[in-house]
Amino acid sequence: MTLTRRQQQLLWLSVGLSAAGYLVFALWSGWQDVLHAVQRIGFWPIAVSLLLSLGNYLLRGERWALYLRQDRHPLPRLLNQRIYFAGFALTTTPGKAGELIRSLFLRPYGVQYHHSAAMFFSERLADLVAIVVLTALGLTHLHQGEVYFLLLVAALLAGLLLLRTRWPEQLLRRLAGGTRKGLQWLAEVAASSRPFWRGRLLWQAQGLSLVAWLAEGFGAWLVLRSLMPDIPLSLALFIYGFAMLVGALSFLPGGLGGTEATMTGLLVLQGMALPEAVAATVVIRLATLWFAVVLGLFAVLSLPTQPGVPQPVREETS
């Protein structure tokens, strides 16, 4: 399987803009100083960060396999991971919506589009919850930070309980009024998502999400510690998580620009020199976001052009 011409154009545009942005970023903060800071980080923190990022992707791929089993369309583990990784090829799209390309790869195996969209929606929410928890953990180093942490966790639990009800689906159907097809489709996605947010699957998926993002946050801490030895893990998790949230809420492709500016700014506020903050930010983003894009491209190329015999589509139940 290959990407369409438009998808390739979007990918190369995001790569080009990112490379140009990182170059301007480095030149603005002092090219030589940035290079020196990268050298200070060294090989091992970067290598371990890459391994932890790979662990993040594999754990999230296992979560995707849980969703497929819930949808009664289990795939062989290697094929599942290849399809999941293939979505990373277009992760530098607004809101990571390009990862919906997995729907095209799953359709030959009997997975309906609104079911795979429901899986995408569910995993985005699971990731959001996990990153908010990591960010909240970072608040614990502040005065009365434990109170803020507990309040955030309580709000997240309330949100998870709400998702288990029919209320989101009913609201969308009322807004659609039988005429707005887009909202009707979203209502179908909400209905298809509900089984993923119930019982044992909810806690399994959320547990995998938390461990996955904690691994990536730990990798970011290793990079930061090379330049700021006394930085606490909780603070590193807060900086990484908060920057990721800002990037996601900006709806810029892959959070590009928003995530980098936020991470650099927070590091400077903690007393890190600007060239070092830029170097740390670029290394962390290369080891997380762009590592995923590269693996995603290899996964797309590895997928068969003629899939095996599709499994029968699950019958709809009312």
PDB file of C-alpha atoms in Angstrom:
ATOM      1  CA  MET A   1       0.000   0.000   0.000  1.00  0.00           C
ATOM      2  CA  THR A   2       1.151   3.554  -0.660  1.00  0.00           C
ATOM      3  CA  LEU A   3       0.059   7.037   0.318  1.00  0.00           C
ATOM      4  CA  THR A   4      -2.021   9.061  -2.115  1.00  0.00           C
ATOM      5  CA  ARG A   5      -0.420  11.970  -3.927  1.00  0.00           C
ATOM      6  CA  ARG A   6      -2.183  14.473  -1.650  1.00  0.00           C
ATOM      7  CA  GLN A   7      -1.093  12.590   1.474  1.00  0.00           C
ATOM      8  CA  GLN A   8       2.495  12.564   0.227  1.00  0.00           C
ATOM      9  CA  GLN A   9       2.306  16.310  -0.443  1.00  0.00           C
ATOM     10  CA  LEU A  10       0.973  16.981   3.069  1.00  0.00           C
ATOM     11  CA  LEU A  11       3.688  14.821   4.590  1.00  0.00           C
ATOM     12  CA  TRP A  12       6.544  16.473   2.704  1.00  0.00           C
ATOM     13  CA  LEU A  13       5.071  19.911   3.397  1.00  0.00           C
ATOM     14  CA  SER A  14       5.058  19.206   7.137  1.00  0.00           C
ATOM     15  CA  VAL A  15       8.619  17.826   6.951  1.00  0.00           C
ATOM     16  CA  GLY A  16       9.842  20.868   5.023  1.00  0.00           C
ATOM     17  CA  LEU A  17       8.127  23.385   7.283  1.00  0.00           C
ATOM     18  CA  SER A  18       9.402  21.610  10.387  1.00  0.00           C
ATOM     19  CA  ALA A  19      12.990  21.459   9.128  1.00  0.00           C
ATOM     20  CA  ALA A  20      12.851  25.149   8.225  1.00  0.00           C
ATOM     21  CA  GLY A  21      11.296  25.992  11.590  1.00  0.00           C
ATOM     22  CA  TYR A  22      13.916  24.048  13.545  1.00  0.00           C
ATOM     23  CA  LEU A  23      16.685  25.699  11.512  1.00  0.00           C
ATOM     24  CA  VAL A  24      15.328  29.201  12.166  1.00  0.00           C
ATOM     25  CA  PHE A  25      14.843  28.252  15.820  1.00  0.00           C
ATOM     26  CA  ALA A  26      18.477  27.150  16.103  1.00  0.00           C
ATOM     27  CA  LEU A  27      19.876  30.151  14.207  1.00  0.00           C
ATOM     28  CA  TRP A  28      17.839  32.563  16.324  1.00  0.00           C
ATOM     29  CA  SER A  29      19.118  31.087  19.581  1.00  0.00           C
ATOM     30  CA  GLY A  30      22.724  30.660  18.422  1.00  0.00           C
ATOM     31  CA  TRP A  31      23.626  27.850  16.042  1.00  0.00           C
ATOM     32  CA  GLN A  32      26.993  26.980  17.586  1.00  0.00           C
ATOM     33  CA  ASP A  33      25.593  27.030  21.114  1.00  0.00           C
ATOM     34  CA  VAL A  34      22.718  24.746  20.095  1.00  0.00           C
ATOM     35  CA  LEU A  35      25.123  22.253  18.475  1.00  0.00           C
ATOM     36  CA  HIS A  36      27.304  22.312  21.581  1.00  0.00           C
ATOM     37  CA  ALA A  37      24.237  21.622  23.745  1.00  0.00           C
ATOM     38  CA  VAL A  38      23.257  18.660  21.536  1.00  0.00           C
ATOM     39  CA  GLN A  39      26.776  17.259  21.973  1.00  0.00           C
ATOM     40  CA  ARG A  40      26.426  17.650  25.752  1.00  0.00           C
ATOM     41  CA  ILE A  41      23.245  15.567  25.702  1.00  0.00           C
ATOM     42  CA  GLY A  42      25.286  12.694  24.319  1.00  0.00           C
ATOM     43  CA  PHE A  43      24.478   9.388  22.681  1.00  0.00           C
ATOM     44  CA  TRP A  44      22.981   7.311  25.495  1.00  0.00           C
ATOM     45  CA  PRO A  45      20.165   9.640  26.612  1.00  0.00           C
ATOM     46  CA  ILE A  46      19.064   9.958  22.988  1.00  0.00           C
ATOM     47  CA  ALA A  47      19.325   6.205  22.351  1.00  0.00           C
ATOM     48  CA  VAL A  48      17.351   5.323  25.491  1.00  0.00           C
ATOM     49  CA  SER A  49      14.779   7.999  24.645  1.00  0.00           C
ATOM     50  CA  LEU A  50      14.299   6.406  21.216  1.00  0.00           C
ATOM     51  CA  LEU A  51      13.837   2.969  22.798  1.00  0.00           C
ATOM     52  CA  LEU A  52      11.290   4.358  25.261  1.00  0.00           C
ATOM     53  CA  SER A  53       9.439   6.044  22.395  1.00  0.00           C
ATOM     54  CA  LEU A  54       9.365   2.711  20.560  1.00  0.00           C
ATOM     55  CA  GLY A  55       7.925   1.162  23.706  1.00  0.00           C
ATOM     56  CA  ASN A  56       5.264   3.881  23.712  1.00  0.00           C
ATOM     57  CA  TYR A  57       4.248   3.024  20.138  1.00  0.00           C
ATOM     58  CA  LEU A  58       4.174  -0.734  20.796  1.00  0.00           C
ATOM     59  CA  LEU A  59       2.011  -0.346  23.904  1.00  0.00           C
ATOM     60  CA  ARG A  60      -0.421   1.873  22.042  1.00  0.00           C
ATOM     61  CA  GLY A  61      -0.475  -0.717  19.261  1.00  0.00           C
ATOM     62  CA  GLU A  62      -1.467  -3.334  21.851  1.00  0.00           C
ATOM     63  CA  ARG A  63      -4.264  -1.022  22.966  1.00  0.00           C
ATOM     64  CA  TRP A  64      -5.416  -0.853  19.334  1.00  0.00           C
ATOM     65  CA  ALA A  65      -5.433  -4.665  19.272  1.00  0.00           C
ATOM     66  CA  LEU A  66      -7.718  -4.643  22.327  1.00  0.00           C
ATOM     67  CA  TYR A  67     -10.137  -2.386  20.470  1.00  0.00           C
ATOM     68  CA  LEU A  68     -10.089  -4.674  17.418  1.00  0.00           C
ATOM     69  CA  ARG A  69     -10.819  -7.704  19.586  1.00  0.00           C
ATOM     70  CA  GLN A  70     -13.712  -5.847  21.199  1.00  0.00           C
ATOM     71  CA  ASP A  71     -14.992  -5.121  17.679  1.00  0.00           C
ATOM     72  CA  ARG A  72     -14.661  -8.852  16.884  1.00  0.00           C
ATOM     73  CA  HIS A  73     -12.003  -8.269  14.231  1.00  0.00           C
ATOM     74  CA  PRO A  74      -8.789  -9.573  15.803  1.00  0.00           C
ATOM     75  CA  LEU A  75      -5.745  -9.478  13.541  1.00  0.00           C
ATOM     76  CA  PRO A  76      -2.380 -11.251  13.824  1.00  0.00           C
ATOM     77  CA  ARG A  77      -0.175  -9.248  16.180  1.00  0.00           C
ATOM     78  CA  LEU A  78       2.452  -8.294  13.585  1.00  0.00           C
ATOM     79  CA  LEU A  79      -0.164  -7.182  11.037  1.00  0.00           C
ATOM     80  CA  ASN A  80      -1.969  -5.173  13.716  1.00  0.00           C
ATOM     81  CA  GLN A  81       1.245  -3.373  14.695  1.00  0.00           C
ATOM     82  CA  ARG A  82       2.104  -2.648  11.053  1.00  0.00           C
ATOM     83  CA  ILE A  83      -1.317  -1.134  10.408  1.00  0.00           C
ATOM     84  CA  TYR A  84      -1.138   0.847  13.640  1.00  0.00           C
ATOM     85  CA  PHE A  85       2.379   2.125  12.919  1.00  0.00           C
ATOM     86  CA  ALA A  86       1.301   3.055   9.371  1.00  0.00           C
ATOM     87  CA  GLY A  87      -0.981   5.684  10.868  1.00  0.00           C
ATOM     88  CA  PHE A  88       2.084   7.483  12.237  1.00  0.00           C
ATOM     89  CA  ALA A  89       3.107   8.369   8.676  1.00  0.00           C
ATOM     90  CA  LEU A  90       0.425  11.080   8.771  1.00  0.00           C
ATOM     91  CA  THR A  91       0.649  11.978  12.451  1.00  0.00           C
ATOM     92  CA  THR A  92       1.808  15.512  11.514  1.00  0.00           C
ATOM     93  CA  THR A  93      -1.739  16.474  10.519  1.00  0.00           C
ATOM     94  CA  PRO A  94      -4.049  18.719  12.595  1.00  0.00           C
ATOM     95  CA  GLY A  95      -5.288  16.762  15.598  1.00  0.00           C
ATOM     96  CA  LYS A  96      -3.412  13.740  14.167  1.00  0.00           C
ATOM     97  CA  ALA A  97      -6.505  13.216  12.003  1.00  0.00           C
ATOM     98  CA  GLY A  98      -4.307  11.755   9.259  1.00  0.00           C
ATOM     99  CA  GLU A  99      -3.935   8.670  11.442  1.00  0.00           C
ATOM    100  CA  LEU A 100      -7.472   7.817  10.300  1.00  0.00           C
ATOM    101  CA  ILE A 101      -5.685   6.337   7.269  1.00  0.00           C
ATOM    102  CA  ARG A 102      -5.766   3.151   9.358  1.00  0.00           C
ATOM    103  CA  SER A 103      -9.446   2.928   8.417  1.00  0.00           C
ATOM    104  CA  LEU A 104      -8.432   2.353   4.789  1.00  0.00           C
ATOM    105  CA  PHE A 105      -5.949  -0.347   5.780  1.00  0.00           C
ATOM    106  CA  LEU A 106      -8.493  -2.094   8.042  1.00  0.00           C
ATOM    107  CA  ARG A 107     -11.470  -2.043   5.657  1.00  0.00           C
ATOM    108  CA  PRO A 108     -10.283  -5.079   3.617  1.00  0.00           C
ATOM    109  CA  TYR A 109     -10.325  -7.051   6.879  1.00  0.00           C
ATOM    110  CA  GLY A 110     -14.013  -6.298   7.488  1.00  0.00           C
ATOM    111  CA  VAL A 111     -13.738  -3.311   9.840  1.00  0.00           C
ATOM    112  CA  GLN A 112     -16.375  -0.719   9.000  1.00  0.00           C
ATOM    113  CA  TYR A 113     -15.268   2.902   8.706  1.00  0.00           C
ATOM    114  CA  HIS A 114     -17.318   4.249  11.599  1.00  0.00           C
ATOM    115  CA  HIS A 115     -15.986   1.428  13.804  1.00  0.00           C
ATOM    116  CA  SER A 116     -12.334   2.249  13.039  1.00  0.00           C
ATOM    117  CA  ALA A 117     -13.166   5.945  13.490  1.00  0.00           C
ATOM    118  CA  ALA A 118     -14.599   5.045  16.901  1.00  0.00           C
ATOM    119  CA  MET A 119     -11.320   3.309  17.759  1.00  0.00           C
ATOM    120  CA  PHE A 120      -9.388   6.409  16.665  1.00  0.00           C
ATOM    121  CA  PHE A 121     -11.667   8.643  18.756  1.00  0.00           C
ATOM    122  CA  SER A 122     -11.296   6.326  21.766  1.00  0.00           C
ATOM    123  CA  GLU A 123      -7.510   6.188  21.557  1.00  0.00           C
ATOM    124  CA  ARG A 124      -7.258   9.962  21.185  1.00  0.00           C
ATOM    125  CA  LEU A 125      -9.295  10.351  24.372  1.00  0.00           C
ATOM    126  CA  ALA A 126      -7.232   7.693  26.156  1.00  0.00           C
ATOM    127  CA  ASP A 127      -4.041   9.531  25.141  1.00  0.00           C
ATOM    128  CA  LEU A 128      -5.515  12.849  26.286  1.00  0.00           C
ATOM    129  CA  VAL A 129      -6.422  11.423  29.689  1.00  0.00           C
ATOM    130  CA  ALA A 130      -2.948   9.900  30.094  1.00  0.00           C
ATOM    131  CA  ILE A 131      -1.133  13.112  29.148  1.00  0.00           C
ATOM    132  CA  VAL A 132      -3.339  15.185  31.463  1.00  0.00           C
ATOM    133  CA  VAL A 133      -2.521  12.774  34.313  1.00  0.00           C
ATOM    134  CA  LEU A 134       1.221  13.103  33.581  1.00  0.00           C
ATOM    135  CA  THR A 135       0.877  16.886  33.518  1.00  0.00           C
ATOM    136  CA  ALA A 136      -1.071  16.785  36.771  1.00  0.00           C
ATOM    137  CA  LEU A 137       1.656  14.651  38.361  1.00  0.00           C
ATOM    138  CA  GLY A 138       4.033  17.490  37.597  1.00  0.00           C
ATOM    139  CA  LEU A 139       1.847  19.848  39.610  1.00  0.00           C
ATOM    140  CA  THR A 140       2.674  17.933  42.783  1.00  0.00           C
ATOM    141  CA  HIS A 141       5.956  19.828  43.146  1.00  0.00           C
ATOM    142  CA  LEU A 142       3.974  23.082  43.521  1.00  0.00           C
ATOM    143  CA  HIS A 143       2.423  24.446  46.715  1.00  0.00           C
ATOM    144  CA  GLN A 144      -0.824  22.508  47.298  1.00  0.00           C
ATOM    145  CA  GLY A 145      -0.094  20.659  44.063  1.00  0.00           C
ATOM    146  CA  GLU A 146      -1.615  17.465  45.437  1.00  0.00           C
ATOM    147  CA  VAL A 147      -4.991  19.247  45.626  1.00  0.00           C
ATOM    148  CA  TYR A 148      -4.794  20.281  41.958  1.00  0.00           C
ATOM    149  CA  PHE A 149      -3.793  16.747  41.022  1.00  0.00           C
ATOM    150  CA  LEU A 150      -6.766  15.195  42.835  1.00  0.00           C
ATOM    151  CA  LEU A 151      -9.182  17.722  41.312  1.00  0.00           C
ATOM    152  CA  LEU A 152      -7.939  16.945  37.803  1.00  0.00           C
ATOM    153  CA  VAL A 153      -8.164  13.198  38.365  1.00  0.00           C
ATOM    154  CA  ALA A 154     -11.714  13.581  39.722  1.00  0.00           C
ATOM    155  CA  ALA A 155     -12.711  15.600  36.646  1.00  0.00           C
ATOM    156  CA  LEU A 156     -11.207  12.953  34.354  1.00  0.00           C
ATOM    157  CA  LEU A 157     -13.055  10.148  36.143  1.00  0.00           C
ATOM    158  CA  ALA A 158     -16.312  12.073  35.796  1.00  0.00           C
ATOM    159  CA  GLY A 159     -15.635  12.475  32.079  1.00  0.00           C
ATOM    160  CA  LEU A 160     -14.925   8.760  31.679  1.00  0.00           C
ATOM    161  CA  LEU A 161     -18.191   7.895  33.425  1.00  0.00           C
ATOM    162  CA  LEU A 162     -20.050  10.276  31.105  1.00  0.00           C
ATOM    163  CA  LEU A 163     -18.578   8.582  28.030  1.00  0.00           C
ATOM    164  CA  ARG A 164     -20.030   5.262  29.191  1.00  0.00           C
ATOM    165  CA  THR A 165     -23.579   6.646  28.868  1.00  0.00           C
ATOM    166  CA  ARG A 166     -25.726   7.317  25.801  1.00  0.00           C
ATOM    167  CA  TRP A 167     -25.752  11.055  26.494  1.00  0.00           C
ATOM    168  CA  PRO A 168     -23.062  12.089  23.918  1.00  0.00           C
ATOM    169  CA  GLU A 169     -24.763  10.041  21.192  1.00  0.00           C
ATOM    170  CA  GLN A 170     -28.230  11.390  22.047  1.00  0.00           C
ATOM    171  CA  LEU A 171     -26.962  14.980  22.073  1.00  0.00           C
ATOM    172  CA  LEU A 172     -25.384  14.592  18.624  1.00  0.00           C
ATOM    173  CA  ARG A 173     -28.556  13.031  17.201  1.00  0.00           C
ATOM    174  CA  ARG A 174     -30.648  15.903  18.561  1.00  0.00           C
ATOM    175  CA  LEU A 175     -28.268  18.453  17.050  1.00  0.00           C
ATOM    176  CA  ALA A 176     -28.304  16.589  13.735  1.00  0.00           C
ATOM    177  CA  GLY A 177     -32.086  16.632  13.565  1.00  0.00           C
ATOM    178  CA  GLY A 178     -32.083  13.989  10.841  1.00  0.00           C
ATOM    179  CA  THR A 179     -30.675  16.404   8.246  1.00  0.00           C
ATOM    180  CA  ARG A 180     -27.022  17.013   9.144  1.00  0.00           C
ATOM    181  CA  LYS A 181     -25.201  13.940   7.869  1.00  0.00           C
ATOM    182  CA  GLY A 182     -21.910  14.915   9.481  1.00  0.00           C
ATOM    183  CA  LEU A 183     -23.434  15.004  12.959  1.00  0.00           C
ATOM    184  CA  GLN A 184     -25.340  11.795  12.273  1.00  0.00           C
ATOM    185  CA  TRP A 185     -22.050  10.117  11.385  1.00  0.00           C
ATOM    186  CA  LEU A 186     -20.474  11.461  14.593  1.00  0.00           C
ATOM    187  CA  ALA A 187     -23.435  10.055  16.536  1.00  0.00           C
ATOM    188  CA  GLU A 188     -22.733   6.641  14.985  1.00  0.00           C
ATOM    189  CA  VAL A 189     -19.070   6.978  15.957  1.00  0.00           C
ATOM    190  CA  ALA A 190     -20.097   7.896  19.526  1.00  0.00           C
ATOM    191  CA  ALA A 191     -22.386   4.845  19.669  1.00  0.00           C
ATOM    192  CA  SER A 192     -19.614   2.596  18.332  1.00  0.00           C
ATOM    193  CA  SER A 193     -17.145   4.070  20.855  1.00  0.00           C
ATOM    194  CA  ARG A 194     -19.228   3.263  23.915  1.00  0.00           C
ATOM    195  CA  PRO A 195     -18.135  -0.419  24.200  1.00  0.00           C
ATOM    196  CA  PHE A 196     -14.492   0.729  24.324  1.00  0.00           C
ATOM    197  CA  TRP A 197     -15.173   2.772  27.479  1.00  0.00           C
ATOM    198  CA  ARG A 198     -16.760   0.085  29.605  1.00  0.00           C
ATOM    199  CA  GLY A 199     -15.640  -2.464  32.156  1.00  0.00           C
ATOM    200  CA  ARG A 200     -12.300  -4.186  31.986  1.00  0.00           C
ATOM    201  CA  LEU A 201     -11.411  -2.821  28.543  1.00  0.00           C
ATOM    202  CA  LEU A 202     -11.592   0.765  29.810  1.00  0.00           C
ATOM    203  CA  TRP A 203      -9.009   0.156  32.520  1.00  0.00           C
ATOM    204  CA  GLN A 204      -6.796  -2.041  30.344  1.00  0.00           C
ATOM    205  CA  ALA A 205      -6.677   0.568  27.578  1.00  0.00           C
ATOM    206  CA  GLN A 206      -6.156   3.445  29.990  1.00  0.00           C
ATOM    207  CA  GLY A 207      -3.453   1.535  31.849  1.00  0.00           C
ATOM    208  CA  LEU A 208      -1.559   0.908  28.608  1.00  0.00           C
ATOM    209  CA  SER A 209      -1.932   4.606  27.732  1.00  0.00           C
ATOM    210  CA  LEU A 210      -0.525   5.768  31.064  1.00  0.00           C
ATOM    211  CA  VAL A 211       2.482   3.430  30.920  1.00  0.00           C
ATOM    212  CA  ALA A 212       3.123   4.344  27.271  1.00  0.00           C
ATOM    213  CA  TRP A 213       3.163   8.088  27.859  1.00  0.00           C
ATOM    214  CA  LEU A 214       5.072   7.747  31.120  1.00  0.00           C
ATOM    215  CA  ALA A 215       7.792   5.931  29.149  1.00  0.00           C
ATOM    216  CA  GLU A 216       8.018   8.757  26.632  1.00  0.00           C
ATOM    217  CA  GLY A 217       7.980  11.365  29.408  1.00  0.00           C
ATOM    218  CA  PHE A 218      10.782   9.487  31.175  1.00  0.00           C
ATOM    219  CA  GLY A 219      12.784   9.604  27.950  1.00  0.00           C
ATOM    220  CA  ALA A 220      12.288  13.367  27.791  1.00  0.00           C
ATOM    221  CA  TRP A 221      13.509  13.621  31.396  1.00  0.00           C
ATOM    222  CA  LEU A 222      16.713  11.738  30.514  1.00  0.00           C
ATOM    223  CA  VAL A 223      17.427  14.249  27.748  1.00  0.00           C
ATOM    224  CA  LEU A 224      16.670  17.230  29.994  1.00  0.00           C
ATOM    225  CA  ARG A 225      18.756  15.830  32.851  1.00  0.00           C
ATOM    226  CA  SER A 226      21.816  15.842  30.590  1.00  0.00           C
ATOM    227  CA  LEU A 227      21.589  19.640  30.474  1.00  0.00           C
ATOM    228  CA  MET A 228      19.941  20.314  33.851  1.00  0.00           C
ATOM    229  CA  PRO A 229      21.082  17.543  36.250  1.00  0.00           C
ATOM    230  CA  ASP A 230      18.865  18.612  39.157  1.00  0.00           C
ATOM    231  CA  ILE A 231      15.544  18.733  37.252  1.00  0.00           C
ATOM    232  CA  PRO A 232      12.951  16.561  39.065  1.00  0.00           C
ATOM    233  CA  LEU A 233      11.135  13.865  37.111  1.00  0.00           C
ATOM    234  CA  SER A 234       7.775  15.389  38.084  1.00  0.00           C
ATOM    235  CA  LEU A 235       8.771  18.756  36.605  1.00  0.00           C
ATOM    236  CA  ALA A 236      10.031  17.136  33.404  1.00  0.00           C
ATOM    237  CA  LEU A 237       6.724  15.267  33.059  1.00  0.00           C
ATOM    238  CA  PHE A 238       4.816  18.514  33.562  1.00  0.00           C
ATOM    239  CA  ILE A 239       6.858  20.367  30.930  1.00  0.00           C
ATOM    240  CA  TYR A 240       6.558  17.539  28.418  1.00  0.00           C
ATOM    241  CA  GLY A 241       2.872  16.884  29.076  1.00  0.00           C
ATOM    242  CA  PHE A 242       1.832  20.534  29.106  1.00  0.00           C
ATOM    243  CA  ALA A 243       3.716  21.219  25.868  1.00  0.00           C
ATOM    244  CA  MET A 244       1.996  18.227  24.250  1.00  0.00           C
ATOM    245  CA  LEU A 245      -1.411  19.485  25.389  1.00  0.00           C
ATOM    246  CA  VAL A 246      -0.774  22.969  23.994  1.00  0.00           C
ATOM    247  CA  GLY A 247       0.323  21.451  20.689  1.00  0.00           C
ATOM    248  CA  ALA A 248      -2.775  19.246  20.532  1.00  0.00           C
ATOM    249  CA  LEU A 249      -5.159  22.092  21.375  1.00  0.00           C
ATOM    250  CA  SER A 250      -3.517  24.345  18.770  1.00  0.00           C
ATOM    251  CA  PHE A 251      -4.708  21.916  16.037  1.00  0.00           C
ATOM    252  CA  LEU A 252      -1.528  22.730  14.139  1.00  0.00           C
ATOM    253  CA  PRO A 253      -0.097  19.779  12.160  1.00  0.00           C
ATOM    254  CA  GLY A 254       1.449  17.474  14.757  1.00  0.00           C
ATOM    255  CA  GLY A 255       1.301  20.353  17.229  1.00  0.00           C
ATOM    256  CA  LEU A 256       4.270  21.789  15.326  1.00  0.00           C
ATOM    257  CA  GLY A 257       5.310  25.187  16.605  1.00  0.00           C
ATOM    258  CA  GLY A 258       2.997  25.212  19.599  1.00  0.00           C
ATOM    259  CA  THR A 259       4.634  22.256  21.322  1.00  0.00           C
ATOM    260  CA  GLU A 260       8.174  23.443  20.592  1.00  0.00           C
ATOM    261  CA  ALA A 261       7.550  27.040  21.702  1.00  0.00           C
ATOM    262  CA  THR A 262       5.831  25.917  24.904  1.00  0.00           C
ATOM    263  CA  MET A 263       8.520  23.409  25.833  1.00  0.00           C
ATOM    264  CA  THR A 264      11.341  25.853  25.133  1.00  0.00           C
ATOM    265  CA  GLY A 265       9.610  28.644  27.046  1.00  0.00           C
ATOM    266  CA  LEU A 266       8.988  26.478  30.113  1.00  0.00           C
ATOM    267  CA  LEU A 267      12.601  25.289  30.139  1.00  0.00           C
ATOM    268  CA  VAL A 268      13.886  28.869  29.954  1.00  0.00           C
ATOM    269  CA  LEU A 269      11.566  29.808  32.833  1.00  0.00           C
ATOM    270  CA  GLN A 270      13.224  27.036  34.858  1.00  0.00           C
ATOM    271  CA  GLY A 271      16.609  28.658  34.309  1.00  0.00           C
ATOM    272  CA  MET A 272      17.904  26.735  31.292  1.00  0.00           C
ATOM    273  CA  ALA A 273      19.848  28.807  28.761  1.00  0.00           C
ATOM    274  CA  LEU A 274      17.971  29.425  25.502  1.00  0.00           C
ATOM    275  CA  PRO A 275      20.374  27.436  23.240  1.00  0.00           C
ATOM    276  CA  GLU A 276      20.177  24.474  25.624  1.00  0.00           C
ATOM    277  CA  ALA A 277      16.370  24.703  25.777  1.00  0.00           C
ATOM    278  CA  VAL A 278      16.173  24.742  21.979  1.00  0.00           C
ATOM    279  CA  ALA A 279      18.576  21.789  21.697  1.00  0.00           C
ATOM    280  CA  ALA A 280      16.625  19.758  24.264  1.00  0.00           C
ATOM    281  CA  THR A 281      13.306  20.550  22.578  1.00  0.00           C
ATOM    282  CA  VAL A 282      14.534  19.597  19.104  1.00  0.00           C
ATOM    283  CA  VAL A 283      16.105  16.348  20.344  1.00  0.00           C
ATOM    284  CA  ILE A 284      12.950  15.376  22.265  1.00  0.00           C
ATOM    285  CA  ARG A 285      10.729  16.082  19.258  1.00  0.00           C
ATOM    286  CA  LEU A 286      13.017  14.140  16.920  1.00  0.00           C
ATOM    287  CA  ALA A 287      12.997  11.192  19.334  1.00  0.00           C
ATOM    288  CA  THR A 288       9.208  11.203  19.727  1.00  0.00           C
ATOM    289  CA  LEU A 289       7.247  12.792  16.874  1.00  0.00           C
ATOM    290  CA  TRP A 290       9.631  12.391  13.935  1.00  0.00           C
ATOM    291  CA  PHE A 291      10.814   8.931  14.960  1.00  0.00           C
ATOM    292  CA  ALA A 292       7.155   7.881  14.743  1.00  0.00           C
ATOM    293  CA  VAL A 293       6.774   9.429  11.278  1.00  0.00           C
ATOM    294  CA  VAL A 294       9.827   7.542   9.960  1.00  0.00           C
ATOM    295  CA  LEU A 295       8.588   4.239  11.391  1.00  0.00           C
ATOM    296  CA  GLY A 296       5.146   4.974   9.955  1.00  0.00           C
ATOM    297  CA  LEU A 297       6.542   5.393   6.449  1.00  0.00           C
ATOM    298  CA  PHE A 298       8.360   2.052   6.684  1.00  0.00           C
ATOM    299  CA  ALA A 299       5.156   0.433   7.966  1.00  0.00           C
ATOM    300  CA  VAL A 300       3.135   1.787   5.020  1.00  0.00           C
ATOM    301  CA  LEU A 301       5.661   0.357   2.575  1.00  0.00           C
ATOM    302  CA  SER A 302       5.574  -3.014   4.356  1.00  0.00           C
ATOM    303  CA  LEU A 303       1.797  -3.480   4.136  1.00  0.00           C
ATOM    304  CA  PRO A 304       0.601  -5.910   1.455  1.00  0.00           C
ATOM    305  CA  THR A 305      -0.952  -4.412  -1.675  1.00  0.00           C
ATOM    306  CA  GLN A 306      -3.363  -7.361  -1.789  1.00  0.00           C
ATOM    307  CA  PRO A 307      -4.584  -8.162   1.732  1.00  0.00           C
ATOM    308  CA  GLY A 308      -5.563 -11.681   2.687  1.00  0.00           C
ATOM    309  CA  VAL A 309      -9.117 -12.953   2.673  1.00  0.00           C
ATOM    310  CA  PRO A 310     -11.203 -10.384   4.560  1.00  0.00           C
ATOM    311  CA  GLN A 311     -12.967 -11.473   7.680  1.00  0.00           C
ATOM    312  CA  PRO A 312     -16.758 -11.150   7.571  1.00  0.00           C
ATOM    313  CA  VAL A 313     -18.112  -7.819   8.719  1.00  0.00           C
ATOM    314  CA  ARG A 314     -19.717  -8.037  12.106  1.00  0.00           C
ATOM    315  CA  GLU A 315     -23.490  -7.869  12.005  1.00  0.00           C
ATOM    316  CA  GLU A 316     -24.908  -4.681  13.476  1.00  0.00           C
ATOM    317  CA  THR A 317     -26.835  -5.077  16.703  1.00  0.00           C
ATOM    318  CA  SER A 318     -29.428  -2.659  17.876  1.00  0.00           C
TER     319      SER A 318
END
